[in-house]
Amino acid sequence: MNSELDQLFERIDDVEIAMMTTRRRDGHLESRAMATQKRAPGADLWFVTAEGTAKLRDLEHDPHVNFSYYKDRTREWVSVSGIASITRDRGIIRQLYAEDWKVWFPDEGDPRHGTPDDPRLVLIGVDVHAAVYLEVNKPRPVVLYEVVKGWLTGEMPDVGEMHRVTGSAK
């Protein structure tokens, strides 16, 4: 699955935000914007959040997640499902740490605020179970032509190729 994961990362590396969907205790689904972090051992995908958030409670109840990515300029999209785990391991946090995290952890008087030692920082690691994505492999004018043609004829536009990445979560 490593080469398939590499292809998946090629699709999402330049997408700044993913929508993470979890299942709440009442059974309803909830999505929120999350920034995918750099790659690191221990999980296929990494995300940072704050201690005590609703998403952590959701994941403790049901670790199944879905992440949706969309590239507006190309109309490519990716849907990733997997199993999430929560870690407060300072070693992994230090390895993944980025300065821009500080903005999401406001200064509350603790000199550690927004640093890798901030006790509020929690990581969500995701082991990918499966992914589906649309690769738009045609120039933009051809894509527009296909969409207009589909609109006029009622046929499905041929804008790209669907791909599936499958495997089992760790």
CSV table of N, CA and C in Angstrom, one decimal:
chain,number,residue,atom,x,y,z
A,1,MET,N,0.8,-1.2,0.0
A,1,MET,CA,0.0,0.0,0.0
A,1,MET,C,0.9,1.3,0.0
A,2,ASN,N,2.2,1.2,0.2
A,2,ASN,CA,3.0,2.4,0.3
A,2,ASN,C,3.0,3.2,-1.0
A,3,SER,N,3.1,2.5,-2.1
A,3,SER,CA,3.1,3.3,-3.4
A,3,SER,C,1.8,3.9,-3.6
A,4,GLU,N,0.7,3.2,-3.2
A,4,GLU,CA,-0.6,3.8,-3.3
A,4,GLU,C,-0.8,5.0,-2.4
A,5,LEU,N,-0.2,4.9,-1.2
A,5,LEU,CA,-0.2,6.0,-0.2
A,5,LEU,C,0.6,7.2,-0.8
A,6,ASP,N,1.7,6.9,-1.5
A,6,ASP,CA,2.5,8.0,-2.1
A,6,ASP,C,1.6,8.7,-3.2
A,7,GLN,N,0.9,8.0,-4.0
A,7,GLN,CA,0.0,8.6,-4.9
A,7,GLN,C,-1.1,9.4,-4.3
A,8,LEU,N,-1.6,8.9,-3.2
A,8,LEU,CA,-2.6,9.6,-2.4
A,8,LEU,C,-2.0,11.0,-1.9
A,9,PHE,N,-0.8,10.9,-1.4
A,9,PHE,CA,-0.2,12.1,-0.9
A,9,PHE,C,0.1,13.1,-2.0
A,10,GLU,N,0.4,12.6,-3.2
A,10,GLU,CA,0.6,13.5,-4.3
A,10,GLU,C,-0.6,14.4,-4.5
A,11,ARG,N,-1.8,13.8,-4.3
A,11,ARG,CA,-3.1,14.4,-4.5
A,11,ARG,C,-3.4,15.4,-3.4
A,12,ILE,N,-3.0,15.2,-2.2
A,12,ILE,CA,-3.4,16.0,-1.1
A,12,ILE,C,-2.3,16.9,-0.5
A,13,ASP,N,-1.1,16.8,-1.0
A,13,ASP,CA,0.0,17.6,-0.4
A,13,ASP,C,-0.2,19.1,-0.6
A,14,ASP,N,-0.8,19.5,-1.7
A,14,ASP,CA,-1.0,21.0,-1.8
A,14,ASP,C,-2.4,21.4,-1.5
A,15,VAL,N,-3.2,20.6,-0.8
A,15,VAL,CA,-4.5,21.0,-0.4
A,15,VAL,C,-4.3,21.3,1.1
A,16,GLU,N,-4.6,22.6,1.4
A,16,GLU,CA,-4.3,23.1,2.8
A,16,GLU,C,-5.2,22.5,3.8
A,17,ILE,N,-6.5,22.3,3.5
A,17,ILE,CA,-7.5,22.0,4.5
A,17,ILE,C,-8.3,20.7,4.1
A,18,ALA,N,-8.5,19.8,5.0
A,18,ALA,CA,-9.4,18.7,4.8
A,18,ALA,C,-10.6,18.8,5.7
A,19,MET,N,-11.7,18.3,5.3
A,19,MET,CA,-12.9,18.2,6.2
A,19,MET,C,-12.9,16.9,6.8
A,20,MET,N,-12.8,16.8,8.2
A,20,MET,CA,-12.8,15.6,8.9
A,20,MET,C,-14.2,15.3,9.4
A,21,THR,N,-14.7,14.1,9.2
A,21,THR,CA,-16.0,13.7,9.6
A,21,THR,C,-15.9,12.6,10.7
A,22,THR,N,-16.6,12.8,11.8
A,22,THR,CA,-16.6,11.9,12.9
A,22,THR,C,-18.1,11.6,13.2
A,23,ARG,N,-18.3,10.5,14.0
A,23,ARG,CA,-19.6,10.2,14.4
A,23,ARG,C,-19.7,10.6,15.9
A,24,ARG,N,-20.7,11.4,16.2
A,24,ARG,CA,-20.9,11.8,17.6
A,24,ARG,C,-21.6,10.7,18.4
A,25,ARG,N,-21.6,10.8,19.7
A,25,ARG,CA,-22.2,9.8,20.6
A,25,ARG,C,-23.7,9.6,20.2
A,26,ASP,N,-24.4,10.6,19.7
A,26,ASP,CA,-25.8,10.5,19.4
A,26,ASP,C,-26.0,9.9,18.0
A,27,GLY,N,-24.9,9.5,17.4
A,27,GLY,CA,-25.0,8.8,16.1
A,27,GLY,C,-24.9,9.7,14.9
A,28,HIS,N,-25.1,11.0,15.1
A,28,HIS,CA,-25.0,11.9,13.9
A,28,HIS,C,-23.5,12.2,13.5
A,29,LEU,N,-23.4,12.5,12.3
A,29,LEU,CA,-22.1,12.8,11.7
A,29,LEU,C,-21.8,14.3,11.9
A,30,GLU,N,-20.5,14.6,12.1
A,30,GLU,CA,-20.1,16.0,12.2
A,30,GLU,C,-18.8,16.2,11.5
A,31,SER,N,-18.7,17.3,10.7
A,31,SER,CA,-17.5,17.6,10.0
A,31,SER,C,-16.9,18.9,10.5
A,32,ARG,N,-15.6,19.0,10.4
A,32,ARG,CA,-14.9,20.2,10.7
A,32,ARG,C,-13.6,20.3,9.9
A,33,ALA,N,-13.1,21.5,9.7
A,33,ALA,CA,-11.9,21.8,8.9
A,33,ALA,C,-10.7,21.4,9.7
A,34,MET,N,-9.7,20.7,9.1
A,34,MET,CA,-8.5,20.3,9.8
A,34,MET,C,-7.4,20.5,8.8
A,35,ALA,N,-6.2,20.8,9.2
A,35,ALA,CA,-5.0,21.0,8.4
A,35,ALA,C,-4.2,19.7,8.5
A,36,THR,N,-3.9,19.1,7.3
A,36,THR,CA,-3.1,17.9,7.3
A,36,THR,C,-1.6,18.3,7.6
A,37,GLN,N,-1.0,17.6,8.5
A,37,GLN,CA,0.4,17.9,8.9
A,37,GLN,C,1.4,17.1,8.0
A,38,LYS,N,2.6,17.4,8.2
A,38,LYS,CA,3.6,16.7,7.4
A,38,LYS,C,3.6,15.2,7.7
A,39,ARG,N,4.2,14.4,6.9
A,39,ARG,CA,4.3,13.0,7.1
A,39,ARG,C,5.3,12.6,8.2
A,40,ALA,N,4.9,11.6,9.0
A,40,ALA,CA,5.8,11.1,10.0
A,40,ALA,C,5.4,9.7,10.4
A,41,PRO,N,6.4,9.0,10.9
A,41,PRO,CA,6.1,7.6,11.3
A,41,PRO,C,5.0,7.5,12.4
A,42,GLY,N,4.3,6.4,12.4
A,42,GLY,CA,3.3,6.2,13.5
A,42,GLY,C,1.9,6.3,13.0
A,43,ALA,N,1.6,7.0,11.8
A,43,ALA,CA,0.3,7.1,11.2
A,43,ALA,C,0.5,7.5,9.8
A,44,ASP,N,-0.5,7.2,9.0
A,44,ASP,CA,-0.5,7.7,7.6
A,44,ASP,C,-0.8,9.2,7.4
A,45,LEU,N,-1.7,9.7,8.3
A,45,LEU,CA,-2.0,11.1,8.3
A,45,LEU,C,-1.9,11.6,9.7
A,46,TRP,N,-1.5,12.9,9.8
A,46,TRP,CA,-1.5,13.5,11.2
A,46,TRP,C,-2.2,14.8,11.2
A,47,PHE,N,-2.9,15.1,12.3
A,47,PHE,CA,-3.6,16.3,12.5
A,47,PHE,C,-3.4,16.8,13.9
A,48,VAL,N,-3.4,18.1,14.2
A,48,VAL,CA,-3.2,18.6,15.5
A,48,VAL,C,-4.6,19.3,16.0
A,49,THR,N,-4.8,19.1,17.3
A,49,THR,CA,-6.0,19.7,17.9
A,49,THR,C,-5.7,20.1,19.3
A,50,ALA,N,-6.7,20.7,20.0
A,50,ALA,CA,-6.6,21.1,21.3
A,50,ALA,C,-7.2,20.1,22.3
A,51,GLU,N,-6.6,19.9,23.4
A,51,GLU,CA,-7.2,19.0,24.5
A,51,GLU,C,-8.6,19.5,24.8
A,52,GLY,N,-9.5,18.5,25.0
A,52,GLY,CA,-10.9,18.9,25.5
A,52,GLY,C,-11.9,19.2,24.4
A,53,THR,N,-11.5,19.0,23.1
A,53,THR,CA,-12.4,19.4,22.0
A,53,THR,C,-13.4,18.2,21.8
A,54,ALA,N,-14.5,18.6,21.1
A,54,ALA,CA,-15.6,17.7,20.8
A,54,ALA,C,-15.1,16.6,19.9
A,55,LYS,N,-14.2,16.9,19.0
A,55,LYS,CA,-13.7,15.9,18.0
A,55,LYS,C,-13.0,14.8,18.8
A,56,LEU,N,-12.2,15.1,19.9
A,56,LEU,CA,-11.6,14.1,20.6
A,56,LEU,C,-12.6,13.2,21.3
A,57,ARG,N,-13.7,13.8,21.9
A,57,ARG,CA,-14.7,13.0,22.5
A,57,ARG,C,-15.3,12.0,21.4
A,58,ASP,N,-15.6,12.6,20.2
A,58,ASP,CA,-16.1,11.8,19.1
A,58,ASP,C,-15.2,10.6,18.8
A,59,LEU,N,-13.9,10.8,18.7
A,59,LEU,CA,-13.0,9.8,18.4
A,59,LEU,C,-12.8,8.7,19.5
A,60,GLU,N,-12.9,9.2,20.7
A,60,GLU,CA,-12.9,8.2,21.8
A,60,GLU,C,-14.1,7.3,21.8
A,61,HIS,N,-15.2,7.8,21.3
A,61,HIS,CA,-16.4,7.0,21.2
A,61,HIS,C,-16.4,6.1,19.9
A,62,ASP,N,-15.9,6.6,18.8
A,62,ASP,CA,-15.9,5.9,17.5
A,62,ASP,C,-14.7,6.4,16.7
A,63,PRO,N,-13.6,5.6,16.6
A,63,PRO,CA,-12.4,6.1,15.9
A,63,PRO,C,-12.5,6.1,14.4
A,64,HIS,N,-13.6,5.7,13.8
A,64,HIS,CA,-13.7,5.7,12.3
A,64,HIS,C,-13.9,7.1,11.9
A,65,VAL,N,-13.1,7.5,10.9
A,65,VAL,CA,-13.1,8.9,10.3
A,65,VAL,C,-13.1,8.9,8.8
A,66,ASN,N,-13.5,10.0,8.3
A,66,ASN,CA,-13.4,10.3,6.9
A,66,ASN,C,-12.8,11.7,6.7
A,67,PHE,N,-11.9,11.8,5.7
A,67,PHE,CA,-11.4,13.2,5.4
A,67,PHE,C,-11.6,13.4,3.9
A,68,SER,N,-12.2,14.6,3.6
A,68,SER,CA,-12.5,15.0,2.3
A,68,SER,C,-11.6,16.2,1.9
A,69,TYR,N,-11.0,16.1,0.7
A,69,TYR,CA,-10.1,17.1,0.2
A,69,TYR,C,-10.7,17.5,-1.2
A,70,TYR,N,-10.6,18.8,-1.5
A,70,TYR,CA,-11.1,19.3,-2.8
A,70,TYR,C,-10.2,20.4,-3.3
A,71,LYS,N,-9.8,20.3,-4.6
A,71,LYS,CA,-9.0,21.3,-5.3
A,71,LYS,C,-9.9,22.1,-6.2
A,72,ASP,N,-10.2,23.3,-5.8
A,72,ASP,CA,-11.2,24.1,-6.6
A,72,ASP,C,-10.7,24.3,-8.0
A,73,ARG,N,-9.4,24.6,-8.2
A,73,ARG,CA,-8.9,25.0,-9.5
A,73,ARG,C,-8.9,23.9,-10.5
A,74,THR,N,-8.8,22.6,-10.0
A,74,THR,CA,-8.8,21.5,-11.0
A,74,THR,C,-10.0,20.6,-10.9
A,75,ARG,N,-10.8,20.8,-9.8
A,75,ARG,CA,-12.0,20.0,-9.6
A,75,ARG,C,-11.7,18.6,-9.1
A,76,GLU,N,-10.5,18.4,-8.7
A,76,GLU,CA,-10.1,17.0,-8.2
A,76,GLU,C,-10.5,16.9,-6.8
A,77,TRP,N,-10.9,15.7,-6.3
A,77,TRP,CA,-11.3,15.5,-5.0
A,77,TRP,C,-10.7,14.2,-4.5
A,78,VAL,N,-10.6,14.1,-3.2
A,78,VAL,CA,-10.1,12.9,-2.5
A,78,VAL,C,-11.0,12.6,-1.3
A,79,SER,N,-11.3,11.4,-1.1
A,79,SER,CA,-12.1,10.9,0.1
A,79,SER,C,-11.3,9.8,0.8
A,80,VAL,N,-10.9,10.0,2.0
A,80,VAL,CA,-10.0,9.1,2.7
A,80,VAL,C,-10.8,8.6,4.0
A,81,SER,N,-10.9,7.3,4.1
A,81,SER,CA,-11.4,6.7,5.4
A,81,SER,C,-10.4,5.9,6.1
A,82,GLY,N,-10.5,6.0,7.5
A,82,GLY,CA,-9.5,5.3,8.3
A,82,GLY,C,-9.9,5.2,9.7
A,83,ILE,N,-8.9,4.8,10.5
A,83,ILE,CA,-9.1,4.6,11.9
A,83,ILE,C,-8.2,5.6,12.6
A,84,ALA,N,-8.7,6.5,13.5
A,84,ALA,CA,-8.0,7.5,14.2
A,84,ALA,C,-7.5,7.0,15.5
A,85,SER,N,-6.4,7.5,15.9
A,85,SER,CA,-5.9,7.3,17.3
A,85,SER,C,-5.4,8.7,17.8
A,86,ILE,N,-5.5,8.8,19.1
A,86,ILE,CA,-5.1,10.0,19.8
A,86,ILE,C,-3.8,9.8,20.5
A,87,THR,N,-2.9,10.8,20.4
A,87,THR,CA,-1.6,10.7,21.1
A,87,THR,C,-1.3,12.1,21.7
A,88,ARG,N,-0.7,12.0,22.9
A,88,ARG,CA,-0.2,13.2,23.5
A,88,ARG,C,1.3,13.1,23.7
A,89,ASP,N,1.9,12.2,22.9
A,89,ASP,CA,3.4,11.9,23.0
A,89,ASP,C,4.2,13.1,22.6
A,90,ARG,N,4.9,13.7,23.5
A,90,ARG,CA,5.7,14.9,23.2
A,90,ARG,C,6.7,14.7,22.2
A,91,GLY,N,7.3,13.5,22.0
A,91,GLY,CA,8.3,13.2,21.0
A,91,GLY,C,7.7,13.3,19.6
A,92,ILE,N,6.5,12.8,19.4
A,92,ILE,CA,5.9,12.9,18.1
A,92,ILE,C,5.4,14.3,17.9
A,93,ILE,N,4.9,15.0,18.9
A,93,ILE,CA,4.5,16.4,18.8
A,93,ILE,C,5.7,17.2,18.3
A,94,ARG,N,6.9,17.0,19.0
A,94,ARG,CA,8.1,17.8,18.6
A,94,ARG,C,8.5,17.5,17.1
A,95,GLN,N,8.3,16.3,16.7
A,95,GLN,CA,8.7,15.9,15.4
A,95,GLN,C,7.8,16.6,14.3
A,96,LEU,N,6.5,16.7,14.6
A,96,LEU,CA,5.6,17.3,13.7
A,96,LEU,C,5.4,18.8,13.9
A,97,TYR,N,5.9,19.3,14.9
A,97,TYR,CA,5.6,20.7,15.3
A,97,TYR,C,5.8,21.7,14.2
A,98,ALA,N,4.9,22.7,14.0
A,98,ALA,CA,5.1,23.8,13.0
A,98,ALA,C,4.7,25.1,13.8
A,99,GLU,N,5.5,26.1,13.5
A,99,GLU,CA,5.3,27.4,14.2
A,99,GLU,C,3.9,27.9,14.1
A,100,ASP,N,3.2,27.7,13.0
A,100,ASP,CA,1.8,28.2,12.8
A,100,ASP,C,0.8,27.6,13.7
A,101,TRP,N,1.2,26.5,14.4
A,101,TRP,CA,0.3,26.0,15.4
A,101,TRP,C,0.0,27.0,16.5
A,102,LYS,N,0.9,27.8,16.8
A,102,LYS,CA,0.8,28.8,17.9
A,102,LYS,C,-0.4,29.6,17.8
A,103,VAL,N,-0.8,29.9,16.6
A,103,VAL,CA,-2.0,30.8,16.4
A,103,VAL,C,-3.3,30.1,17.0
A,104,TRP,N,-3.3,28.8,17.0
A,104,TRP,CA,-4.5,28.1,17.4
A,104,TRP,C,-4.5,27.8,18.9
A,105,PHE,N,-3.5,28.2,19.6
A,105,PHE,CA,-3.4,27.9,21.0
A,105,PHE,C,-3.0,29.3,21.7
A,106,PRO,N,-4.0,30.1,21.9
A,106,PRO,CA,-3.8,31.4,22.4
A,106,PRO,C,-3.0,31.5,23.8
A,107,ASP,N,-2.4,32.6,24.0
A,107,ASP,CA,-1.6,32.8,25.2
A,107,ASP,C,-2.6,33.0,26.4
A,108,GLU,N,-2.5,32.0,27.3
A,108,GLU,CA,-3.3,32.1,28.5
A,108,GLU,C,-2.4,32.2,29.8
A,109,GLY,N,-1.2,32.8,29.5
A,109,GLY,CA,-0.3,33.1,30.7
A,109,GLY,C,0.7,32.0,30.9
A,110,ASP,N,0.6,30.9,30.2
A,110,ASP,CA,1.6,29.8,30.4
A,110,ASP,C,2.7,30.0,29.4
A,111,PRO,N,3.9,30.1,29.8
A,111,PRO,CA,5.0,30.4,28.8
A,111,PRO,C,5.2,29.3,27.8
A,112,ARG,N,4.6,28.1,28.0
A,112,ARG,CA,4.7,27.0,27.0
A,112,ARG,C,3.6,27.2,25.9
A,113,HIS,N,2.8,28.2,25.9
A,113,HIS,CA,1.7,28.3,25.0
A,113,HIS,C,2.1,28.2,23.5
A,114,GLY,N,1.5,27.3,22.8
A,114,GLY,CA,1.8,27.2,21.4
A,114,GLY,C,3.1,26.5,21.0
A,115,THR,N,3.9,26.1,22.0
A,115,THR,CA,5.1,25.4,21.8
A,115,THR,C,4.9,23.9,21.8
A,116,PRO,N,5.9,23.1,21.4
A,116,PRO,CA,5.7,21.6,21.5
A,116,PRO,C,5.4,21.1,22.9
A,117,ASP,N,5.8,21.9,23.9
A,117,ASP,CA,5.5,21.5,25.3
A,117,ASP,C,4.2,22.0,25.9
A,118,ASP,N,3.4,22.7,25.0
A,118,ASP,CA,2.1,23.1,25.5
A,118,ASP,C,1.2,21.9,25.7
A,119,PRO,N,0.7,21.7,27.0
A,119,PRO,CA,-0.1,20.5,27.3
A,119,PRO,C,-1.4,20.4,26.6
A,120,ARG,N,-1.8,21.5,26.0
A,120,ARG,CA,-3.1,21.5,25.2
A,120,ARG,C,-3.0,20.8,23.9
A,121,LEU,N,-1.8,20.7,23.3
A,121,LEU,CA,-1.5,20.1,22.0
A,121,LEU,C,-1.8,18.6,22.0
A,122,VAL,N,-2.6,18.1,21.2
A,122,VAL,CA,-2.9,16.7,21.0
A,122,VAL,C,-2.9,16.4,19.5
A,123,LEU,N,-2.4,15.2,19.2
A,123,LEU,CA,-2.3,14.8,17.8
A,123,LEU,C,-3.3,13.7,17.5
A,124,ILE,N,-3.9,13.7,16.3
A,124,ILE,CA,-4.7,12.7,15.8
A,124,ILE,C,-4.0,12.0,14.7
A,125,GLY,N,-3.7,10.8,14.9
A,125,GLY,CA,-3.1,10.0,13.8
A,125,GLY,C,-4.1,9.1,13.1
A,126,VAL,N,-4.0,9.0,11.8
A,126,VAL,CA,-5.0,8.2,11.1
A,126,VAL,C,-4.3,7.2,10.2
A,127,ASP,N,-4.7,5.9,10.4
A,127,ASP,CA,-4.3,4.8,9.6
A,127,ASP,C,-5.3,4.7,8.5
A,128,VAL,N,-4.9,4.9,7.2
A,128,VAL,CA,-5.8,4.9,6.1
A,128,VAL,C,-6.3,3.5,5.8
A,129,HIS,N,-7.6,3.3,5.7
A,129,HIS,CA,-8.2,2.1,5.3
A,129,HIS,C,-8.5,2.0,3.8
A,130,ALA,N,-9.0,3.1,3.3
A,130,ALA,CA,-9.3,3.2,1.9
A,130,ALA,C,-9.4,4.7,1.5
A,131,ALA,N,-9.2,4.9,0.2
A,131,ALA,CA,-9.3,6.2,-0.4
A,131,ALA,C,-9.8,6.1,-1.8
A,132,VAL,N,-10.6,7.1,-2.2
A,132,VAL,CA,-11.1,7.2,-3.5
A,132,VAL,C,-10.8,8.6,-4.0
A,133,TYR,N,-10.3,8.8,-5.2
A,133,TYR,CA,-10.0,10.1,-5.7
A,133,TYR,C,-10.2,10.2,-7.2
A,134,LEU,N,-10.6,11.4,-7.6
A,134,LEU,CA,-10.7,11.8,-9.0
A,134,LEU,C,-9.5,12.5,-9.5
A,135,GLU,N,-8.8,11.9,-10.5
A,135,GLU,CA,-7.7,12.6,-11.1
A,135,GLU,C,-8.1,13.2,-12.4
A,136,VAL,N,-8.1,14.5,-12.4
A,136,VAL,CA,-8.5,15.2,-13.7
A,136,VAL,C,-7.2,15.3,-14.5
A,137,ASN,N,-7.3,14.5,-15.6
A,137,ASN,CA,-6.1,14.3,-16.5
A,137,ASN,C,-6.3,14.9,-17.8
A,138,LYS,N,-7.1,16.0,-17.9
A,138,LYS,CA,-7.3,16.7,-19.1
A,138,LYS,C,-7.1,18.2,-18.9
A,139,PRO,N,-6.7,18.9,-20.0
A,139,PRO,CA,-6.6,20.3,-19.8
A,139,PRO,C,-7.9,21.0,-19.5
A,140,ARG,N,-7.9,22.1,-18.8
A,140,ARG,CA,-9.1,22.8,-18.3
A,140,ARG,C,-10.1,23.1,-19.5
A,141,PRO,N,-9.6,23.5,-20.7
A,141,PRO,CA,-10.6,23.7,-21.7
A,141,PRO,C,-11.4,22.5,-22.1
A,142,VAL,N,-10.7,21.3,-22.1
A,142,VAL,CA,-11.3,20.0,-22.4
A,142,VAL,C,-12.3,19.7,-21.3
A,143,VAL,N,-12.0,19.9,-20.1
A,143,VAL,CA,-12.9,19.6,-19.0
A,143,VAL,C,-14.1,20.5,-19.1
A,144,LEU,N,-14.0,21.8,-19.4
A,144,LEU,CA,-15.1,22.6,-19.6
A,144,LEU,C,-16.0,22.2,-20.8
A,145,TYR,N,-15.3,21.7,-21.9
A,145,TYR,CA,-16.1,21.2,-23.0
A,145,TYR,C,-16.9,20.0,-22.6
A,146,GLU,N,-16.3,19.1,-21.9
A,146,GLU,CA,-16.9,17.8,-21.4
A,146,GLU,C,-18.1,18.2,-20.5
A,147,VAL,N,-18.0,19.2,-19.7
A,147,VAL,CA,-19.1,19.6,-18.8
A,147,VAL,C,-20.3,20.1,-19.6
A,148,VAL,N,-19.9,21.0,-20.5
A,148,VAL,CA,-21.0,21.6,-21.4
A,148,VAL,C,-21.6,20.5,-22.2
A,149,LYS,N,-20.8,19.7,-22.8
A,149,LYS,CA,-21.4,18.6,-23.6
A,149,LYS,C,-22.3,17.7,-22.8
A,150,GLY,N,-21.9,17.4,-21.5
A,150,GLY,CA,-22.8,16.6,-20.7
A,150,GLY,C,-24.1,17.3,-20.3
A,151,TRP,N,-24.0,18.6,-20.1
A,151,TRP,CA,-25.1,19.4,-19.8
A,151,TRP,C,-26.1,19.4,-21.0
A,152,LEU,N,-25.6,19.5,-22.2
A,152,LEU,CA,-26.4,19.5,-23.4
A,152,LEU,C,-27.0,18.2,-23.8
A,153,THR,N,-26.2,17.1,-23.6
A,153,THR,CA,-26.6,15.8,-24.1
A,153,THR,C,-27.2,14.9,-22.9
A,154,GLY,N,-27.0,15.3,-21.7
A,154,GLY,CA,-27.5,14.5,-20.6
A,154,GLY,C,-26.6,13.4,-20.2
A,155,GLU,N,-25.5,13.3,-20.9
A,155,GLU,CA,-24.5,12.2,-20.6
A,155,GLU,C,-23.5,12.7,-19.6
A,156,MET,N,-23.0,11.7,-18.9
A,156,MET,CA,-22.0,12.0,-17.8
A,156,MET,C,-20.7,12.5,-18.5
A,157,PRO,N,-20.2,13.7,-18.0
A,157,PRO,CA,-19.0,14.3,-18.5
A,157,PRO,C,-17.8,13.4,-18.2
A,158,ASP,N,-16.9,13.2,-19.1
A,158,ASP,CA,-15.6,12.5,-18.9
A,158,ASP,C,-14.5,13.5,-18.6
A,159,VAL,N,-14.4,13.8,-17.3
A,159,VAL,CA,-13.4,14.8,-16.9
A,159,VAL,C,-12.1,14.2,-16.3
A,160,GLY,N,-12.1,12.9,-16.0
A,160,GLY,CA,-10.9,12.4,-15.4
A,160,GLY,C,-11.1,10.9,-15.1
A,161,GLU,N,-10.2,10.4,-14.3
A,161,GLU,CA,-10.1,9.0,-13.9
A,161,GLU,C,-10.3,8.8,-12.4
A,162,MET,N,-11.1,7.8,-12.1
A,162,MET,CA,-11.3,7.5,-10.7
A,162,MET,C,-10.3,6.5,-10.2
A,163,HIS,N,-9.7,6.7,-9.0
A,163,HIS,CA,-8.7,5.7,-8.5
A,163,HIS,C,-9.2,5.3,-7.1
A,164,ARG,N,-8.8,4.1,-6.7
A,164,ARG,CA,-9.1,3.6,-5.4
A,164,ARG,C,-7.8,3.1,-4.8
A,165,VAL,N,-7.7,3.4,-3.5
A,165,VAL,CA,-6.5,2.9,-2.7
A,165,VAL,C,-7.2,2.1,-1.6
A,166,THR,N,-6.8,0.8,-1.5
A,166,THR,CA,-7.4,0.0,-0.5
A,166,THR,C,-6.4,-0.7,0.3
A,167,GLY,N,-6.7,-1.0,1.5
A,167,GLY,CA,-5.8,-1.7,2.4
A,167,GLY,C,-6.5,-1.9,3.7
A,168,SER,N,-5.8,-2.2,4.7
A,168,SER,CA,-6.5,-2.3,6.0
A,168,SER,C,-5.8,-1.4,7.0
A,169,ALA,N,-6.5,-0.8,7.8
A,169,ALA,CA,-5.9,0.0,8.9
A,169,ALA,C,-5.0,-0.9,9.7
A,170,LYS,N,-4.0,-0.3,10.3
A,170,LYS,CA,-3.0,-1.0,11.1
A,170,LYS,C,-3.7,-1.5,12.4
